[in-house]
PDB file of C-alpha atoms in Angstrom:
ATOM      1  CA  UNK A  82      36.429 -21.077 -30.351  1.00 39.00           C
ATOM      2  CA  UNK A  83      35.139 -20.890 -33.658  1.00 39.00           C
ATOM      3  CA  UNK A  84      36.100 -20.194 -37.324  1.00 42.00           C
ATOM      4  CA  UNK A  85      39.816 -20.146 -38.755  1.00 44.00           C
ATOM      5  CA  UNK A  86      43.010 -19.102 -38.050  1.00 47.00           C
ATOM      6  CA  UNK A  87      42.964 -16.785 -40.814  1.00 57.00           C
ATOM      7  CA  UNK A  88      42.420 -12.625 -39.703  1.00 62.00           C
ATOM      8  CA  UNK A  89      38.927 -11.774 -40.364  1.00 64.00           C
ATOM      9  CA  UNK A  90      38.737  -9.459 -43.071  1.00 58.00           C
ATOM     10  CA  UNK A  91      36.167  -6.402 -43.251  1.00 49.00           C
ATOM     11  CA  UNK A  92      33.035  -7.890 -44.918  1.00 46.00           C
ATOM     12  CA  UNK A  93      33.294 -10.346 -41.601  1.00 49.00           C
ATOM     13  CA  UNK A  94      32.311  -6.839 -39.775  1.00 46.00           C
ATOM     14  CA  UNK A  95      29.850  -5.401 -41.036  1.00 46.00           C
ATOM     15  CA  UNK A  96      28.487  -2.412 -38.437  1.00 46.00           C
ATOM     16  CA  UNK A  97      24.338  -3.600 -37.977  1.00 44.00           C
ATOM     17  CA  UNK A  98      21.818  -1.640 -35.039  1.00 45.00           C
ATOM     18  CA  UNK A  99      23.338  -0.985 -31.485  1.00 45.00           C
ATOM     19  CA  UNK A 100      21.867  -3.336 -28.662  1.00 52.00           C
ATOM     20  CA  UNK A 101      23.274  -4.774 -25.840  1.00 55.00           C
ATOM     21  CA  UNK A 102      23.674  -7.973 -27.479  1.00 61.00           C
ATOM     22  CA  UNK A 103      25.418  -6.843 -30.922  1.00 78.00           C
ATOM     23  CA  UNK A 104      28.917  -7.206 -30.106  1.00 84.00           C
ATOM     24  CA  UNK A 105      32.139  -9.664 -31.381  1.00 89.00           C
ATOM     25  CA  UNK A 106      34.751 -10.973 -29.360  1.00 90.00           C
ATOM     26  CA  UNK A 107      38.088 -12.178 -31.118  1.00 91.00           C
ATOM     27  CA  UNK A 108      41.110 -14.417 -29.571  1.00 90.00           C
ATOM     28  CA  UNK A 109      44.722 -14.207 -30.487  1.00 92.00           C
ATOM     29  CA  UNK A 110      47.020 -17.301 -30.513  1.00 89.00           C
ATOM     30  CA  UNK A 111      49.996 -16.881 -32.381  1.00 88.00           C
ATOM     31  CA  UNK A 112      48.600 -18.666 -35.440  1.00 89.00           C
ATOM     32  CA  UNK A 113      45.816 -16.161 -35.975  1.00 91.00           C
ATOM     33  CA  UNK A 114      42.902 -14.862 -34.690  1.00 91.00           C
ATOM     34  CA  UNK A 115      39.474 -16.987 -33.617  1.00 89.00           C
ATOM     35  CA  UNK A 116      36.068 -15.752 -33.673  1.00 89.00           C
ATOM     36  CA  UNK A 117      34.408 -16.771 -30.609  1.00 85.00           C
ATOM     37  CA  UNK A 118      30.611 -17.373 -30.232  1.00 79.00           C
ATOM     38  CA  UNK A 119      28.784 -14.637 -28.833  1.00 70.00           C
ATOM     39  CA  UNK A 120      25.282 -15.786 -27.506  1.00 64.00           C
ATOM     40  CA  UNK A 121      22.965 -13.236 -25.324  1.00 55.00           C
ATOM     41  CA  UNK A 122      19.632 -14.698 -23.985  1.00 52.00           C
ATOM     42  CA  UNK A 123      16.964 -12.228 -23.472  1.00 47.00           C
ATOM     43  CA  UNK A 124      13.901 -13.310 -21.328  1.00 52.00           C
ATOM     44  CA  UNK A 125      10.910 -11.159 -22.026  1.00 52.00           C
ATOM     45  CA  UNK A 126       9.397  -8.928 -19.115  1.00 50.00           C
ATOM     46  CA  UNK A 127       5.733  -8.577 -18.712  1.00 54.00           C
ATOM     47  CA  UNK A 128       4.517  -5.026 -18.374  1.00 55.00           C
ATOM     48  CA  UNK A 129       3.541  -5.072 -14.742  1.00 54.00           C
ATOM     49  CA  UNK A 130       6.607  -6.891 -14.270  1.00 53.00           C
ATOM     50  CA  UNK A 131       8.252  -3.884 -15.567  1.00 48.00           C
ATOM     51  CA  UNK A 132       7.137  -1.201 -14.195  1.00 54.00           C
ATOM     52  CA  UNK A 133       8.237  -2.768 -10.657  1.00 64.00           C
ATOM     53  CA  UNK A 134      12.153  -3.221 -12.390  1.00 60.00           C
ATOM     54  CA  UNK A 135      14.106  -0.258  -9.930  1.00 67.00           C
ATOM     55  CA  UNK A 136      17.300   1.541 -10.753  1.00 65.00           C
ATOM     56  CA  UNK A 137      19.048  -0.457  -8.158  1.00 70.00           C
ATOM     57  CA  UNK A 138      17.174  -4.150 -10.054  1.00 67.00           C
ATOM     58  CA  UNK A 139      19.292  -3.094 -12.996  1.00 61.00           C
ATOM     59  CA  UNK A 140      22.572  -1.959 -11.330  1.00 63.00           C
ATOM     60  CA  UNK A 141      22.169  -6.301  -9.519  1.00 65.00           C
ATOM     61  CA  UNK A 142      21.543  -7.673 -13.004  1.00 66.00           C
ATOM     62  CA  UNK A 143      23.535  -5.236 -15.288  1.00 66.00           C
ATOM     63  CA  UNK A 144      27.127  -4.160 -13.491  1.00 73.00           C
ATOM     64  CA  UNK A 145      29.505  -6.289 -11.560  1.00 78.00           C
ATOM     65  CA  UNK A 146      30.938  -4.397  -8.415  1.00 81.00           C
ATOM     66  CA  UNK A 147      34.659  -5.229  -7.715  1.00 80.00           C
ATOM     67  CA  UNK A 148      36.385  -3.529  -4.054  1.00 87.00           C
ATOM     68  CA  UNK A 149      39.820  -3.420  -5.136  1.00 80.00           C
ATOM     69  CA  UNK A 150      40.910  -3.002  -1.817  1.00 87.00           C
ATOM     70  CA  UNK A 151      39.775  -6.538  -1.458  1.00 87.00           C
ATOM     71  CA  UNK A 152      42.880  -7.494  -4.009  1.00 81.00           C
ATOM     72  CA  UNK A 153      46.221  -6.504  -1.934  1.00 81.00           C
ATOM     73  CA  UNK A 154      49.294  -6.238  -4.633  1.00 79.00           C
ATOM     74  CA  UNK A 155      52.883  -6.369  -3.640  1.00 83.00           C
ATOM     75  CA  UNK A 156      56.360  -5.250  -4.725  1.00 85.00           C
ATOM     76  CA  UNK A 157      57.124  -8.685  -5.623  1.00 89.00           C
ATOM     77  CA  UNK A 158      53.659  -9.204  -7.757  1.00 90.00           C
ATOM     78  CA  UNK A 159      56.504 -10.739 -10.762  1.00 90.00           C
ATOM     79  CA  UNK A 160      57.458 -13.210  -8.477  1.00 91.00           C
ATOM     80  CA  UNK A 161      53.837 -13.916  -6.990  1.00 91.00           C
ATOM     81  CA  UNK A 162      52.706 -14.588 -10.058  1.00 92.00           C
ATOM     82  CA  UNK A 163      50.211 -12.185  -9.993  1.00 91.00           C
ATOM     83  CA  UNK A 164      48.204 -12.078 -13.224  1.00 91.00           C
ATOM     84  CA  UNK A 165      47.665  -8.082 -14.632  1.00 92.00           C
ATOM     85  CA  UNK A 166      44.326  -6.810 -17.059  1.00 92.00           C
ATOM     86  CA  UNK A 167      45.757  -4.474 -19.274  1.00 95.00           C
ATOM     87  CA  UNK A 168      42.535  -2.873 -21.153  1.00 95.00           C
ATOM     88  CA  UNK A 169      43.386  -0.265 -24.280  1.00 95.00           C
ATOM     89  CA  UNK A 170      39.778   0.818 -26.037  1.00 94.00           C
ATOM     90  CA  UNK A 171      40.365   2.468 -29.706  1.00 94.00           C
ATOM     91  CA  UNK A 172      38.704   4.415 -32.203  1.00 92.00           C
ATOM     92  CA  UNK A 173      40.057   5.480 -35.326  1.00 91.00           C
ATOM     93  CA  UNK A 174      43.671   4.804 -33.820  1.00 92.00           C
ATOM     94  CA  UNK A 175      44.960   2.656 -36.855  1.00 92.00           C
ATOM     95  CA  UNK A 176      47.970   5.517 -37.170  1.00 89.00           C
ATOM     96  CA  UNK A 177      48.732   5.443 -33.451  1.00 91.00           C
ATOM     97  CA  UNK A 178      48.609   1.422 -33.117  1.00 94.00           C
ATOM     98  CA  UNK A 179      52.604   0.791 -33.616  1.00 92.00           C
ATOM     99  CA  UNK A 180      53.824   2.996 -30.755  1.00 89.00           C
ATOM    100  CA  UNK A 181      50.859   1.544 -28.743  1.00 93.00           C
ATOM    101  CA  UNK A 182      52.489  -1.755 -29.609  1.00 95.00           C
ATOM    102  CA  UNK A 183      55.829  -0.869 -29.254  1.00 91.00           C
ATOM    103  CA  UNK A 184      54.888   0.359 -25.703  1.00 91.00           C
ATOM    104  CA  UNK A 185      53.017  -3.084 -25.169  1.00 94.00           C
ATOM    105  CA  UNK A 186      56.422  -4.880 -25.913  1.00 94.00           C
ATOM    106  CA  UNK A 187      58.632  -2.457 -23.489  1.00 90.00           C
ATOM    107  CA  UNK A 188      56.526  -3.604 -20.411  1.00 92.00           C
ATOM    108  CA  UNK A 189      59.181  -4.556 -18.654  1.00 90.00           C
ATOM    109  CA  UNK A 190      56.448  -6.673 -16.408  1.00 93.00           C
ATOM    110  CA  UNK A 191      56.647 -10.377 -17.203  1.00 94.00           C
ATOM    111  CA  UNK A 192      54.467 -10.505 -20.333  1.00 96.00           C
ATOM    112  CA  UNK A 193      53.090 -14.420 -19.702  1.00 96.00           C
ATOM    113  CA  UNK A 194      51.215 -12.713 -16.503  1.00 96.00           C
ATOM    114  CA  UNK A 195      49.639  -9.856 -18.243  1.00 96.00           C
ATOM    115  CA  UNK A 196      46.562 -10.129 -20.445  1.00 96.00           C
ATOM    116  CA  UNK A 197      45.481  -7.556 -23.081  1.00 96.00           C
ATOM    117  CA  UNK A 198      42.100  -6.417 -24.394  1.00 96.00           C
ATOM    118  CA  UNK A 199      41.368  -4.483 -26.788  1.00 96.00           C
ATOM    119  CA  UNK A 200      38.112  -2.736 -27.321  1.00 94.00           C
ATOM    120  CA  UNK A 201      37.361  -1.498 -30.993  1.00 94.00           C
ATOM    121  CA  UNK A 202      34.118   1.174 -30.957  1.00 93.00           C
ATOM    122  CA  UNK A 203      32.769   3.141 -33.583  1.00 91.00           C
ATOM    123  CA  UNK A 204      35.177   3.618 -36.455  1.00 90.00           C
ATOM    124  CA  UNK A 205      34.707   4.907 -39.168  1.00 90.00           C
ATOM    125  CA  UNK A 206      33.515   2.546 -42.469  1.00 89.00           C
ATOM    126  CA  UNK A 207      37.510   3.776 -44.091  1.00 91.00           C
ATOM    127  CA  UNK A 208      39.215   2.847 -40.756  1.00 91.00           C
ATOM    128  CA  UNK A 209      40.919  -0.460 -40.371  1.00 94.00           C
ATOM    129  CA  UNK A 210      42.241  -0.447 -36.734  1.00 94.00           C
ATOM    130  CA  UNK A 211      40.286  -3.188 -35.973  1.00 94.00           C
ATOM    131  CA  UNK A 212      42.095  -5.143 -38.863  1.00 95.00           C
ATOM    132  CA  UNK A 213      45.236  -3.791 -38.417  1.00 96.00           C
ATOM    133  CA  UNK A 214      44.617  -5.040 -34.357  1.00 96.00           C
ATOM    134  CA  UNK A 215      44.320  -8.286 -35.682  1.00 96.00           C
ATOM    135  CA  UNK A 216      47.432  -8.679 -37.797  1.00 95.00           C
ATOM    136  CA  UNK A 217      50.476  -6.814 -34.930  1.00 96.00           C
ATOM    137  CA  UNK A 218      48.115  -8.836 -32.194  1.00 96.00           C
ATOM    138  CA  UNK A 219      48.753 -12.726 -33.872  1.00 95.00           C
ATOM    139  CA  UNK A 220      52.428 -10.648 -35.046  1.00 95.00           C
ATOM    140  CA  UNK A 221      53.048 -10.028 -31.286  1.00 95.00           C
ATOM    141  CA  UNK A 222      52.225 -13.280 -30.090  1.00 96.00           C
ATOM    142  CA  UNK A 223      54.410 -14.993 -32.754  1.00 94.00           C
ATOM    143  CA  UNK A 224      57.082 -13.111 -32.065  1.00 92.00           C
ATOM    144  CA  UNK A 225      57.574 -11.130 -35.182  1.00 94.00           C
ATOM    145  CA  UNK A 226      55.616  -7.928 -35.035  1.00 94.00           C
ATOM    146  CA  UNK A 227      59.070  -5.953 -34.112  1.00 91.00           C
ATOM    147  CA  UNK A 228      60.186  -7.061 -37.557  1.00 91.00           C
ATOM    148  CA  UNK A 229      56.796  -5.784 -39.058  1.00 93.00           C
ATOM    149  CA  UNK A 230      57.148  -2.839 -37.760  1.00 91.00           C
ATOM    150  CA  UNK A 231      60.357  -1.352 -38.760  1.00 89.00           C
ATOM    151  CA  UNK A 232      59.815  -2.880 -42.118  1.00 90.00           C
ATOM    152  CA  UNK A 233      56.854  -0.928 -41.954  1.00 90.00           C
ATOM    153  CA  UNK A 234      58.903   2.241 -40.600  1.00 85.00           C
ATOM    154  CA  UNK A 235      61.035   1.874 -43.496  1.00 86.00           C
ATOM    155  CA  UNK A 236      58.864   1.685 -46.314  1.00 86.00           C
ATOM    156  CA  UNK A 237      56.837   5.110 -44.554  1.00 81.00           C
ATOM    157  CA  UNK A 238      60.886   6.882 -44.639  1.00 78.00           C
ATOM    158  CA  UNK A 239      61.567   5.612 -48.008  1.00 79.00           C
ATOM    159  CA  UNK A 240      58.700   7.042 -49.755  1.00 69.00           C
ATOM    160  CA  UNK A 241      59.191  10.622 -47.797  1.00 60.00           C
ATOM    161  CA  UNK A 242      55.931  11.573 -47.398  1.00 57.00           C
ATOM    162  CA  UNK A 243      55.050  13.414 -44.289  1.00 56.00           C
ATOM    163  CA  UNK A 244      51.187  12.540 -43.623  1.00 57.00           C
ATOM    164  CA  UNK A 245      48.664  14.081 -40.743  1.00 58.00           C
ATOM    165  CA  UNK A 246      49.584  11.376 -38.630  1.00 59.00           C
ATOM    166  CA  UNK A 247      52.925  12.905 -37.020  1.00 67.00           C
ATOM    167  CA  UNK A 248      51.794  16.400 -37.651  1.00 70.00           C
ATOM    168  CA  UNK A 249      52.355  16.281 -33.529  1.00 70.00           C
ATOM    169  CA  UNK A 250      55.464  15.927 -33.604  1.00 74.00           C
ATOM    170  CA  UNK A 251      56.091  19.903 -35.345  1.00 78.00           C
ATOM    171  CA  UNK A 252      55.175  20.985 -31.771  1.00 80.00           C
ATOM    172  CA  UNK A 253      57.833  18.625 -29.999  1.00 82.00           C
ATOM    173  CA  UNK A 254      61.173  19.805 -29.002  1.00 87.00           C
ATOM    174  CA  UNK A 255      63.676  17.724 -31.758  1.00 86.00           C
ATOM    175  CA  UNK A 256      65.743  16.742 -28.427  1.00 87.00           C
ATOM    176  CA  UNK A 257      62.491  14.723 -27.333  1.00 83.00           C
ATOM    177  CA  UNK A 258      61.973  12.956 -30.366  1.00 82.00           C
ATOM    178  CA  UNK A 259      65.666  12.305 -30.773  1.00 82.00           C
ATOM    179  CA  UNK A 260      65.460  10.366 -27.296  1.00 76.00           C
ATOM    180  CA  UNK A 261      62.328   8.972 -27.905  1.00 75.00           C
ATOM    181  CA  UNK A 262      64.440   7.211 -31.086  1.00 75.00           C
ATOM    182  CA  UNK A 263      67.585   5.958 -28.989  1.00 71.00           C
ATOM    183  CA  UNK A 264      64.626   4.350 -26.263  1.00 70.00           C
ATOM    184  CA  UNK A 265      63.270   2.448 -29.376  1.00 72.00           C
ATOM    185  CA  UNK A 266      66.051   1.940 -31.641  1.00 73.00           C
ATOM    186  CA  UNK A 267      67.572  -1.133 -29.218  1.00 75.00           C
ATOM    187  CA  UNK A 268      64.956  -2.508 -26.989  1.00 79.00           C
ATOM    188  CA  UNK A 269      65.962  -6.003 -26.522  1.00 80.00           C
ATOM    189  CA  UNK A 270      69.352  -4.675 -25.476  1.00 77.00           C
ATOM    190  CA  UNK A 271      67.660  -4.317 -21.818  1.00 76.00           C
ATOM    191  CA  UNK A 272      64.772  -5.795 -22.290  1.00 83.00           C
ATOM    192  CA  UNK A 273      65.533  -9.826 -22.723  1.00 85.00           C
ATOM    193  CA  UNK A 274      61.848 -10.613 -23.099  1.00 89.00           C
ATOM    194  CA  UNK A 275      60.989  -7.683 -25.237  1.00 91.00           C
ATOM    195  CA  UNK A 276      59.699 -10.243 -27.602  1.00 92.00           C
ATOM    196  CA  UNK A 277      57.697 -12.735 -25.447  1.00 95.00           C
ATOM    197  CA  UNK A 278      54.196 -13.383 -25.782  1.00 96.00           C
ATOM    198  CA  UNK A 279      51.606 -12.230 -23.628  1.00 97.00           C
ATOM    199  CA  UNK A 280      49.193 -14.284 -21.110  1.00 96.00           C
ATOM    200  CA  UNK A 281      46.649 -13.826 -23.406  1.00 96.00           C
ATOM    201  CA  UNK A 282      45.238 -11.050 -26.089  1.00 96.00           C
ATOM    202  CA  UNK A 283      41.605 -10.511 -26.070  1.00 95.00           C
ATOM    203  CA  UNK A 284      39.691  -8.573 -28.905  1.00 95.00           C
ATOM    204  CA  UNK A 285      36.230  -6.896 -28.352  1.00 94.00           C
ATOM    205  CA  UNK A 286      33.917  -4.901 -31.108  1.00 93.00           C
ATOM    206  CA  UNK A 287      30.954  -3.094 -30.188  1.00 90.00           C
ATOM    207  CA  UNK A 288      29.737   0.149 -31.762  1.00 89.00           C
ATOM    208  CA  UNK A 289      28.129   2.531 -29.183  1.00 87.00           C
ATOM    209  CA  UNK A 290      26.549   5.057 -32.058  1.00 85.00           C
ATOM    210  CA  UNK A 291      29.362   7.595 -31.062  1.00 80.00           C
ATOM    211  CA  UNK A 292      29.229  10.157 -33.408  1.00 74.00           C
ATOM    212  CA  UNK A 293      31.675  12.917 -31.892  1.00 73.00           C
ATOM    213  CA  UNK A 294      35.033  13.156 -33.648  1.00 70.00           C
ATOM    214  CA  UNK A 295      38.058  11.734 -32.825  1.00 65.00           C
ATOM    215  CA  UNK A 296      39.945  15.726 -33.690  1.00 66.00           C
ATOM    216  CA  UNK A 297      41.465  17.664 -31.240  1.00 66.00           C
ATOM    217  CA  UNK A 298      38.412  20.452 -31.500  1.00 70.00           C
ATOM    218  CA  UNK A 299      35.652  17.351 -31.369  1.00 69.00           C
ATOM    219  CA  UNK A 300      36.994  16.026 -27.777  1.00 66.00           C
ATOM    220  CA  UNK A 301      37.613  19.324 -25.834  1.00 69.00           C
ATOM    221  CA  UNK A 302      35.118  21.228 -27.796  1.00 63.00           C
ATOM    222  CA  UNK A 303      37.882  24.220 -28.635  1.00 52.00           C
TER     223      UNK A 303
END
């Protein structure tokens, strides 16, 4: 790992051209967050070389096939000790991120076998889910991001201002919302390990040159 343990702030990001090789990985201890070293080594091609590359050549080189019916689960996977991916890719999601990572903390699933990735594509140059992925990642690992966020939750009720963000919830019955409250209100009351770490938490930028939007008539084109 290299760098700090301080979170990377924006000017460490700055977007550059889309190749295969332009990308940033990030890893969360519960001091901070590390910058790892990225390196990609390209070989050059010659031409006639080239033109003899297939689509199948690429799939060998490019993809990695898994048969998941190779990897047999069980009931008992807690007590197995078997080690779960969980992979959450964002855009644009910085108002969505505490319930994502209030859900990440109700996994009832034995957080020191789960690791978490996040992939960040694509924002937009105002967004900062990317930095605010930094701060409740090294916040969950350290055991404090439940305090962060209903600090954060009460600063948001004490100014009263109603923003785009929960627009949603208009359209939800009040009874939902109500028992979506009582679920979150008192977590650790059955959930001992609501607050313990994860395995791991992974962090991955890489801009695609997406350019759809992220509102409701951009992704199903209404």
């Amino acid at each position: 790992l290299t760098g700090d343990s301080r979170i990377p702030q924006s000017q460490d990001r700055q977007q550059s051209p889309t190749n295969d090789n332009n990308h940033e990985v990030y890893k969360v201890t519960k001091d901070g967050v590390y910058k790892q070293e990225v390196t990609g080594v390209v070989e050059e091609v010659e031409e006639e070389e080239l033109k003899e590359v297939t689509t199948e050549d690429l799939y060998k080189s490019n993809v990695d096939i898994f048969d998941l019916n190779d990897y047999q689960g069980s009931q008992e996977g807690a007590k197995n000790g078997d080690i779960l991916l969980f992979l959450m890719p964002l855009r644009n999601a910085e108002h969505v991120l505490p319930m994502a990572f209030y859900n990440l903390m109700n996994l009832t699933y034995d957080h020191r076998l789960i690791d978490i990735a996040f992939l960040v594509s694509d924002c937009s140059p105002d967004d900062t889910t990317l930095e605010t992925v930094f701060e409740y990642s090294v916040a969950l690992q350290n055991g404090t991001l439940v305090d962060k966020l209903k600090h954060e939750e009460e600063l948001k009720n004490s100014g009263n201002v109603r923003g785009t963000s929960d627009l949603y919830q208009s359209y939800m019955e009040p009874s939902y919302i109500e028992s979506v409250k009582k679920a979150y209100s008192n977590p650790e009351s059955h959930h001992p390990n609501y607050r313990t770490p994860f395995r791991s938490v992974t962090i991955f930028k890489k801009d695609f040159g997406q350019v759809i939007g992220q509102g409701f008539s951009d992704r199903h084109a209404v």
